[in-house]
Short mmCIF file of C-alpha atoms in Angstrom, two decimals:
data_model
loop_
_atom_site.label_atom_id
_atom_site.label_comp_id
_atom_site.label_asym_id
_atom_site.label_seq_id
_atom_site.Cartn_x
_atom_site.Cartn_y
_atom_site.Cartn_z
CA UNK O 2 128.24 -99.68 120.00
CA UNK O 3 124.62 -99.50 120.90
CA UNK O 4 122.00 -99.74 118.22
CA UNK O 5 119.10 -97.17 118.50
CA UNK O 6 116.53 -99.12 120.39
CA UNK O 7 112.87 -98.23 119.99
CA UNK O 8 111.42 -98.34 123.56
CA UNK O 9 107.97 -97.30 122.62
CA UNK O 10 105.50 -100.13 123.19
CA UNK O 11 103.75 -100.23 119.70
CA UNK O 12 106.65 -99.52 117.33
CA UNK O 13 109.00 -101.59 119.39
CA UNK O 14 106.58 -104.71 119.22
CA UNK O 15 106.21 -104.14 115.50
CA UNK O 16 109.98 -104.20 115.08
CA UNK O 17 110.14 -107.35 117.20
CA UNK O 18 107.58 -109.05 115.09
CA UNK O 19 109.40 -107.97 111.93
CA UNK O 20 112.66 -109.54 113.30
CA UNK O 21 110.79 -112.70 114.24
CA UNK O 22 109.22 -113.00 110.83
CA UNK O 23 112.59 -112.38 109.23
CA UNK O 24 114.08 -115.18 111.36
CA UNK O 25 111.35 -117.59 110.56
CA UNK O 26 111.77 -116.95 106.80
CA UNK O 27 115.51 -117.46 107.07
CA UNK O 28 114.89 -120.82 108.93
CA UNK O 29 112.46 -122.04 106.29
CA UNK O 30 114.36 -120.94 103.28
CA UNK O 31 117.99 -121.93 104.37
CA UNK O 32 117.78 -124.93 106.85
CA UNK O 33 117.02 -128.27 105.15
CA UNK O 34 115.72 -129.86 108.41
CA UNK O 35 113.17 -127.06 108.72
CA UNK O 36 112.26 -127.37 105.17
CA UNK O 37 111.52 -131.03 105.68
CA UNK O 38 109.56 -130.49 108.94
CA UNK O 39 107.56 -127.57 107.46
CA UNK O 40 106.71 -129.92 104.37
CA UNK O 41 105.60 -132.56 106.94
CA UNK O 42 103.44 -130.05 108.78
CA UNK O 43 101.78 -129.02 105.43
CA UNK O 44 101.17 -132.65 104.64
CA UNK O 45 99.66 -133.41 108.06
CA UNK O 46 97.52 -130.32 107.84
CA UNK O 47 96.02 -131.69 104.56
CA UNK O 48 95.64 -134.97 106.25
CA UNK O 49 93.80 -133.38 109.13
CA UNK O 50 91.19 -131.91 106.71
CA UNK O 51 90.94 -135.20 104.77
CA UNK O 52 90.45 -137.29 107.96
CA UNK O 53 88.23 -134.59 109.72
CA UNK O 54 90.18 -134.64 112.90
CA UNK O 55 88.57 -133.19 116.02
CA UNK O 56 89.27 -129.67 117.37
CA UNK O 57 91.27 -131.32 120.22
CA UNK O 58 93.27 -133.29 117.77
CA UNK O 59 93.91 -130.05 115.71
CA UNK O 60 95.18 -128.43 118.92
CA UNK O 61 97.65 -131.30 119.59
CA UNK O 62 98.72 -131.36 115.96
CA UNK O 63 99.28 -127.62 115.75
CA UNK O 64 101.11 -127.72 119.25
CA UNK O 65 103.65 -130.38 118.04
CA UNK O 66 104.28 -128.55 114.85
CA UNK O 67 105.17 -125.46 116.83
CA UNK O 68 107.14 -127.38 119.33
CA UNK O 69 109.26 -129.17 116.67
CA UNK O 70 109.91 -126.10 114.57
CA UNK O 71 110.69 -123.87 117.52
CA UNK O 72 113.24 -126.38 119.08
CA UNK O 73 114.66 -126.85 115.59
CA UNK O 74 115.17 -123.02 115.39
CA UNK O 75 116.85 -123.03 118.75
CA UNK O 76 119.04 -125.96 117.70
CA UNK O 77 120.06 -124.04 114.53
CA UNK O 78 120.88 -121.00 116.66
CA UNK O 79 123.03 -123.08 119.04
CA UNK O 80 124.84 -124.66 116.10
CA UNK O 81 125.44 -121.32 114.43
CA UNK O 82 126.71 -119.65 117.55
CA UNK O 83 129.01 -122.72 118.28
CA UNK O 84 130.41 -122.64 114.73
CA UNK O 85 131.02 -118.85 115.04
CA UNK O 86 132.78 -119.28 118.37
CA UNK O 87 134.87 -122.21 117.27
CA UNK O 88 134.79 -122.92 113.55
CA UNK O 89 137.08 -126.02 113.76
CA UNK O 90 135.98 -129.21 115.29
CA UNK O 91 136.10 -129.33 118.97
CA UNK O 92 134.86 -132.19 121.21
CA UNK O 93 133.10 -129.90 123.72
CA UNK O 94 131.45 -127.90 120.95
CA UNK O 95 130.32 -131.28 119.41
CA UNK O 96 128.90 -132.29 122.65
CA UNK O 97 126.87 -129.03 122.98
CA UNK O 98 125.60 -129.45 119.49
CA UNK O 99 124.65 -133.07 120.05
CA UNK O 100 122.56 -132.00 123.10
CA UNK O 101 120.80 -129.43 121.13
CA UNK O 102 120.05 -131.98 118.37
CA UNK O 103 118.75 -134.37 121.08
CA UNK O 104 116.16 -131.82 122.23
CA UNK O 105 114.99 -131.80 118.56
CA UNK O 106 114.78 -135.59 118.64
CA UNK O 107 112.54 -135.52 121.71
CA UNK O 108 110.14 -133.13 120.21
CA UNK O 109 110.17 -135.05 116.88
CA UNK O 110 109.34 -138.36 118.72
CA UNK O 111 106.53 -136.64 120.57
CA UNK O 112 105.16 -135.41 117.27
CA UNK O 113 105.30 -138.91 115.69
CA UNK O 114 103.55 -140.41 118.72
CA UNK O 115 100.75 -137.85 118.62
CA UNK O 116 100.45 -138.18 114.83
CA UNK O 117 100.16 -141.94 115.38
CA UNK O 118 97.50 -141.55 118.03
CA UNK O 119 95.45 -139.23 115.74
CA UNK O 120 95.84 -140.99 112.33
CA UNK O 121 96.51 -144.75 112.89
CA UNK O 122 93.01 -145.44 114.13
CA UNK O 123 91.57 -143.69 111.03
CA UNK O 124 94.01 -145.39 108.58
CA UNK O 125 93.76 -148.97 110.03
#
């Protein structure tokens, strides 16, 4: 069964944006890891204003927020699909989920490193 797809440029893009916003709201309101990471992003934004970070530092900070939250969203999607396909524990599904979580780990470590480079000199 095919859903009626809107192929017009403008209204099709508006619908796409609507789906994206709906997905972002679902992530922030249902996934604890995204709630924590979003809270950290808010705190770091407040710290950025407090410490008067440079425009370049703002760019890096915003970039890593987006990176971590985006990869966390993809990780959540992988987990949901894996659980839908195979609800019971399966070693290969666990392996796939671990790899997706590893991607979040790399992004989070990068964010921590950038945060340290920006804020440790100001704090110390």
